[in-house]
Amino acid sequence: MKQHLSHISIINGEIFLPGDKSISHRALIFSALAKGRSSIKNLAESDDVLATINCLKGLKVKIQKNQDVYIIQGVGRQGFKKPDVPLYCGNSGTTTRLLSGVLAAQDFPSEITGDDSLSRRPMKRVIDPLEQMGCTIKSEGGKLPLHFLPTGDIKPIEYKMPVASAQVKGAVLLAGLHCKNTSTLIEDNLYTRDHTEIMLNLPVDIIGKKKVIKVSGSYFPTRGKYFIPGDISTAAFFIVLTILAKNSVLLLQNVSLNKRRTEFIEILKNMGAKISLTHKGESYNELYGDIYVESSDLKNIEISTELIPAIIDEIPILSIAGAFAEGEFSIRGAKELRIKESDRIKSICSNLKIAGFKTIEFNDGFSFDGKIEKGYQTFESFGDHRIAMAFSVLACLKKEGSDVNRFECVSVSNPDFLNQLELIKA
Ligand code: S3P
């Protein structure tokens, strides 16, 4: 579906966003594993999170919504039941990889499938460590569908992460919960988002540049009452729109302020953005609070490759900030962008070309310079929600507005994107 986005001249308002996607997936899975009734407030209701709910229901977990609270009847250790049909993860890499860690430890067979985009994404990165832990997973070329054979006992592992991926880390840690003995996971100099380890309260040591995480059956989750802070990656689109629109202010309330997720805010601040954060509370070690943003003039800066895992989902919208900032924008060390919901290096560059920029594509990033061309343009989402929303922001900033093709994919993380835009424009 082609969506027209009209020009927005001023942003002025406040907004509460639905729960963070990464935290929502984990709260659901931990609640399903724990024995007894758990509740989750402000759960994201995007397609990706609904995929996790449906897969858990496929494993015979009872999940229902009472007013605005999700109630999960957790099944406890080895309480999942063999699904009657393959577990369909839709577009959701997080559902696939986190659930792989759980399915790897079950004594029944199961199968995971997904949509076309997910079926092109690499799964060998979870198959390898899980097979080292004693599970057998059949696949063709490390792609979906994945067939999990029944596993007797999961073995502990000492695993040094070969790729910077929080999803892979989550899979190994979730499998490690099913084993009495301790597993060790090491991230070397490339720290990914830390929701799994902090929400489960796992012991973490920093040794030089290494992060060492331990997990064992004694950290198996118990039932809980979760509050999911607003999605900081969704907030990023509104933050950048406010910075770039003139005479604008926006207050985002109760958003996740997890340190490994707010790194893009530090980058924007270093580019000259006026943003302030106020901490208000925490739930399961996840910090949250308010973000206040004002229109600002930006200058492009060098972005360290060490920060890439922490800003991986925000690179599409950071590049829109870069398009309006003084100087050249450049991102390197971000090869992982090629295997997201689309090849994001290609998706960003081809849309920036449409917008009138001179772009250079590298294997691990891109750079661009120039000015936005006047006139009405049509951007491509490539079926990728973050590309659709990033170029919607660009479209709203153009005097003439613009179109975004295959816009419906925004529902993967934020079905309410258009309503939220309406709400905050002056
Ligand atoms: C996620 C991890 C990231 C991110 C994704 C969500 C998670 O992927 O891109 O949107 O919740 O663990 P990686 O596995 O590449 O870190």
PDB file of N, CA, C and O in Angstrom, residues 68-103:
ATOM      1  N   ASP A  68      -6.287  -3.592  30.087  1.00  0.00           N
ATOM      2  CA  ASP A  68      -5.014  -3.324  29.406  1.00  0.00           C
ATOM      3  C   ASP A  68      -3.867  -4.182  29.938  1.00  0.00           C
ATOM      4  O   ASP A  68      -2.704  -3.897  29.702  1.00  0.00           O
ATOM      5  N   VAL A  69      -4.197  -5.270  30.643  1.00  0.00           N
ATOM      6  CA  VAL A  69      -3.137  -6.114  31.213  1.00  0.00           C
ATOM      7  C   VAL A  69      -3.184  -7.514  30.589  1.00  0.00           C
ATOM      8  O   VAL A  69      -4.252  -8.119  30.476  1.00  0.00           O
ATOM      9  N   TYR A  70      -2.028  -8.002  30.178  1.00  0.00           N
ATOM     10  CA  TYR A  70      -1.940  -9.381  29.677  1.00  0.00           C
ATOM     11  C   TYR A  70      -1.682 -10.318  30.848  1.00  0.00           C
ATOM     12  O   TYR A  70      -0.837 -10.045  31.709  1.00  0.00           O
ATOM     13  N   ILE A  71      -2.435 -11.409  30.887  1.00  0.00           N
ATOM     14  CA  ILE A  71      -2.274 -12.407  31.952  1.00  0.00           C
ATOM     15  C   ILE A  71      -1.747 -13.689  31.301  1.00  0.00           C
ATOM     16  O   ILE A  71      -2.323 -14.198  30.331  1.00  0.00           O
ATOM     17  N   ILE A  72      -0.652 -14.182  31.843  1.00  0.00           N
ATOM     18  CA  ILE A  72      -0.014 -15.384  31.281  1.00  0.00           C
ATOM     19  C   ILE A  72      -0.007 -16.466  32.349  1.00  0.00           C
ATOM     20  O   ILE A  72       0.468 -16.232  33.467  1.00  0.00           O
ATOM     21  N   GLN A  73      -0.548 -17.619  32.017  1.00  0.00           N
ATOM     22  CA  GLN A  73      -0.494 -18.758  32.953  1.00  0.00           C
ATOM     23  C   GLN A  73       0.762 -19.549  32.625  1.00  0.00           C
ATOM     24  O   GLN A  73       0.766 -20.392  31.718  1.00  0.00           O
ATOM     25  N   GLY A  74       1.837 -19.250  33.317  1.00  0.00           N
ATOM     26  CA  GLY A  74       3.125 -19.885  33.025  1.00  0.00           C
ATOM     27  C   GLY A  74       3.094 -21.374  33.346  1.00  0.00           C
ATOM     28  O   GLY A  74       2.399 -21.805  34.262  1.00  0.00           O
ATOM     29  N   VAL A  75       3.881 -22.161  32.587  1.00  0.00           N
ATOM     30  CA  VAL A  75       3.788 -23.618  32.685  1.00  0.00           C
ATOM     31  C   VAL A  75       4.881 -24.246  33.545  1.00  0.00           C
ATOM     32  O   VAL A  75       4.802 -25.416  33.901  1.00  0.00           O
ATOM     33  N   GLY A  76       5.945 -23.470  33.851  1.00  0.00           N
ATOM     34  CA  GLY A  76       7.039 -24.029  34.663  1.00  0.00           C
ATOM     35  C   GLY A  76       7.963 -24.910  33.843  1.00  0.00           C
ATOM     36  O   GLY A  76       7.732 -25.151  32.654  1.00  0.00           O
ATOM     37  N   ARG A  77       9.026 -25.403  34.519  1.00  0.00           N
ATOM     38  CA  ARG A  77      10.042 -26.222  33.823  1.00  0.00           C
ATOM     39  C   ARG A  77       9.410 -27.378  33.072  1.00  0.00           C
ATOM     40  O   ARG A  77       8.602 -28.106  33.629  1.00  0.00           O
ATOM     41  N   GLN A  78       9.820 -27.551  31.827  1.00  0.00           N
ATOM     42  CA  GLN A  78       9.349 -28.641  30.949  1.00  0.00           C
ATOM     43  C   GLN A  78       7.819 -28.701  30.849  1.00  0.00           C
ATOM     44  O   GLN A  78       7.243 -29.756  30.605  1.00  0.00           O
ATOM     45  N   GLY A  79       7.171 -27.537  31.013  1.00  0.00           N
ATOM     46  CA  GLY A  79       5.698 -27.534  30.976  1.00  0.00           C
ATOM     47  C   GLY A  79       5.112 -27.275  29.592  1.00  0.00           C
ATOM     48  O   GLY A  79       3.897 -27.445  29.392  1.00  0.00           O
ATOM     49  N   PHE A  80       5.929 -26.849  28.635  1.00  0.00           N
ATOM     50  CA  PHE A  80       5.383 -26.636  27.287  1.00  0.00           C
ATOM     51  C   PHE A  80       4.938 -27.966  26.700  1.00  0.00           C
ATOM     52  O   PHE A  80       5.483 -29.016  27.022  1.00  0.00           O
ATOM     53  N   LYS A  81       3.941 -27.877  25.801  1.00  0.00           N
ATOM     54  CA  LYS A  81       3.430 -29.107  25.151  1.00  0.00           C
ATOM     55  C   LYS A  81       3.753 -29.027  23.661  1.00  0.00           C
ATOM     56  O   LYS A  81       3.843 -27.936  23.087  1.00  0.00           O
ATOM     57  N   LYS A  82       3.874 -30.192  23.053  1.00  0.00           N
ATOM     58  CA  LYS A  82       4.201 -30.270  21.622  1.00  0.00           C
ATOM     59  C   LYS A  82       3.157 -29.502  20.804  1.00  0.00           C
ATOM     60  O   LYS A  82       1.951 -29.740  20.939  1.00  0.00           O
ATOM     61  N   PRO A  83       3.607 -28.575  19.966  1.00  0.00           N
ATOM     62  CA  PRO A  83       2.634 -27.821  19.156  1.00  0.00           C
ATOM     63  C   PRO A  83       2.002 -28.703  18.077  1.00  0.00           C
ATOM     64  O   PRO A  83       2.652 -29.625  17.574  1.00  0.00           O
ATOM     65  N   ASP A  84       0.743 -28.406  17.729  1.00  0.00           N
ATOM     66  CA  ASP A  84       0.048 -29.206  16.711  1.00  0.00           C
ATOM     67  C   ASP A  84       0.482 -28.814  15.309  1.00  0.00           C
ATOM     68  O   ASP A  84       0.370 -29.598  14.378  1.00  0.00           O
ATOM     69  N   VAL A  85       0.900 -27.550  15.165  1.00  0.00           N
ATOM     70  CA  VAL A  85       1.291 -27.053  13.841  1.00  0.00           C
ATOM     71  C   VAL A  85       2.637 -26.326  13.984  1.00  0.00           C
ATOM     72  O   VAL A  85       3.044 -25.992  15.104  1.00  0.00           O
ATOM     73  N   PRO A  86       3.328 -26.031  12.865  1.00  0.00           N
ATOM     74  CA  PRO A  86       4.574 -25.269  12.978  1.00  0.00           C
ATOM     75  C   PRO A  86       4.334 -23.921  13.648  1.00  0.00           C
ATOM     76  O   PRO A  86       3.260 -23.324  13.503  1.00  0.00           O
ATOM     77  N   LEU A  87       5.322 -23.450  14.385  1.00  0.00           N
ATOM     78  CA  LEU A  87       5.215 -22.152  15.069  1.00  0.00           C
ATOM     79  C   LEU A  87       5.601 -21.079  14.067  1.00  0.00           C
ATOM     80  O   LEU A  87       6.741 -21.049  13.587  1.00  0.00           O
ATOM     81  N   TYR A  88       4.654 -20.195  13.733  1.00  0.00           N
ATOM     82  CA  TYR A  88       4.873 -19.190  12.684  1.00  0.00           C
ATOM     83  C   TYR A  88       5.330 -17.878  13.313  1.00  0.00           C
ATOM     84  O   TYR A  88       4.597 -17.262  14.086  1.00  0.00           O
ATOM     85  N   CYS A  89       6.541 -17.464  12.970  1.00  0.00           N
ATOM     86  CA  CYS A  89       7.118 -16.257  13.588  1.00  0.00           C
ATOM     87  C   CYS A  89       6.939 -15.011  12.733  1.00  0.00           C
ATOM     88  O   CYS A  89       7.449 -13.938  13.102  1.00  0.00           O
ATOM     89  N   GLY A  90       6.244 -15.112  11.600  1.00  0.00           N
ATOM     90  CA  GLY A  90       6.008 -13.933  10.760  1.00  0.00           C
ATOM     91  C   GLY A  90       7.322 -13.304  10.327  1.00  0.00           C
ATOM     92  O   GLY A  90       8.187 -13.957   9.751  1.00  0.00           O
ATOM     93  N   ASN A  91       7.490 -12.011  10.655  1.00  0.00           N
ATOM     94  CA  ASN A  91       8.668 -11.227  10.254  1.00  0.00           C
ATOM     95  C   ASN A  91       9.687 -11.129  11.399  1.00  0.00           C
ATOM     96  O   ASN A  91      10.701 -10.466  11.274  1.00  0.00           O
ATOM     97  N   SER A  92       9.381 -11.808  12.514  1.00  0.00           N
ATOM     98  CA  SER A  92      10.101 -11.507  13.763  1.00  0.00           C
ATOM     99  C   SER A  92      11.349 -12.359  14.019  1.00  0.00           C
ATOM    100  O   SER A  92      11.263 -13.517  14.471  1.00  0.00           O
ATOM    101  N   GLY A  93      12.515 -11.760  13.787  1.00  0.00           N
ATOM    102  CA  GLY A  93      13.792 -12.411  14.078  1.00  0.00           C
ATOM    103  C   GLY A  93      13.944 -12.668  15.569  1.00  0.00           C
ATOM    104  O   GLY A  93      14.481 -13.700  15.984  1.00  0.00           O
ATOM    105  N   THR A  94      13.455 -11.744  16.390  1.00  0.00           N
ATOM    106  CA  THR A  94      13.619 -11.906  17.846  1.00  0.00           C
ATOM    107  C   THR A  94      12.801 -13.100  18.335  1.00  0.00           C
ATOM    108  O   THR A  94      13.283 -13.916  19.127  1.00  0.00           O
ATOM    109  N   THR A  95      11.548 -13.226  17.836  1.00  0.00           N
ATOM    110  CA  THR A  95      10.731 -14.387  18.231  1.00  0.00           C
ATOM    111  C   THR A  95      11.462 -15.668  17.846  1.00  0.00           C
ATOM    112  O   THR A  95      11.608 -16.602  18.656  1.00  0.00           O
ATOM    113  N   THR A  96      11.943 -15.725  16.610  1.00  0.00           N
ATOM    114  CA  THR A  96      12.581 -16.946  16.095  1.00  0.00           C
ATOM    115  C   THR A  96      13.789 -17.329  16.935  1.00  0.00           C
ATOM    116  O   THR A  96      13.924 -18.476  17.375  1.00  0.00           O
ATOM    117  N   ARG A  97      14.664 -16.345  17.144  1.00  0.00           N
ATOM    118  CA  ARG A  97      15.944 -16.708  17.773  1.00  0.00           C
ATOM    119  C   ARG A  97      15.771 -16.943  19.275  1.00  0.00           C
ATOM    120  O   ARG A  97      16.337 -17.890  19.818  1.00  0.00           O
ATOM    121  N   LEU A  98      14.948 -16.126  19.951  1.00  0.00           N
ATOM    122  CA  LEU A  98      14.756 -16.375  21.387  1.00  0.00           C
ATOM    123  C   LEU A  98      14.046 -17.709  21.600  1.00  0.00           C
ATOM    124  O   LEU A  98      14.450 -18.515  22.445  1.00  0.00           O
ATOM    125  N   LEU A  99      12.996 -17.953  20.819  1.00  0.00           N
ATOM    126  CA  LEU A  99      12.265 -19.215  21.020  1.00  0.00           C
ATOM    127  C   LEU A  99      13.119 -20.427  20.670  1.00  0.00           C
ATOM    128  O   LEU A  99      12.938 -21.503  21.233  1.00  0.00           O
ATOM    129  N   SER A 100      14.070 -20.249  19.743  1.00  0.00           N
ATOM    130  CA  SER A 100      14.976 -21.358  19.415  1.00  0.00           C
ATOM    131  C   SER A 100      15.692 -21.850  20.670  1.00  0.00           C
ATOM    132  O   SER A 100      15.866 -23.054  20.867  1.00  0.00           O
ATOM    133  N   GLY A 101      16.086 -20.896  21.532  1.00  0.00           N
ATOM    134  CA  GLY A 101      16.769 -21.263  22.772  1.00  0.00           C
ATOM    135  C   GLY A 101      15.880 -22.082  23.690  1.00  0.00           C
ATOM    136  O   GLY A 101      16.357 -22.941  24.430  1.00  0.00           O
ATOM    137  N   VAL A 102      14.576 -21.822  23.618  1.00  0.00           N
ATOM    138  CA  VAL A 102      13.629 -22.550  24.462  1.00  0.00           C
ATOM    139  C   VAL A 102      13.309 -23.916  23.837  1.00  0.00           C
ATOM    140  O   VAL A 102      13.332 -24.953  24.512  1.00  0.00           O
ATOM    141  N   LEU A 103      13.054 -23.923  22.531  1.00  0.00           N
ATOM    142  CA  LEU A 103      12.669 -25.177  21.851  1.00  0.00           C
ATOM    143  C   LEU A 103      13.814 -26.178  21.858  1.00  0.00           C
ATOM    144  O   LEU A 103      13.600 -27.396  21.874  1.00  0.00           O
TER     145      LEU A 103
END
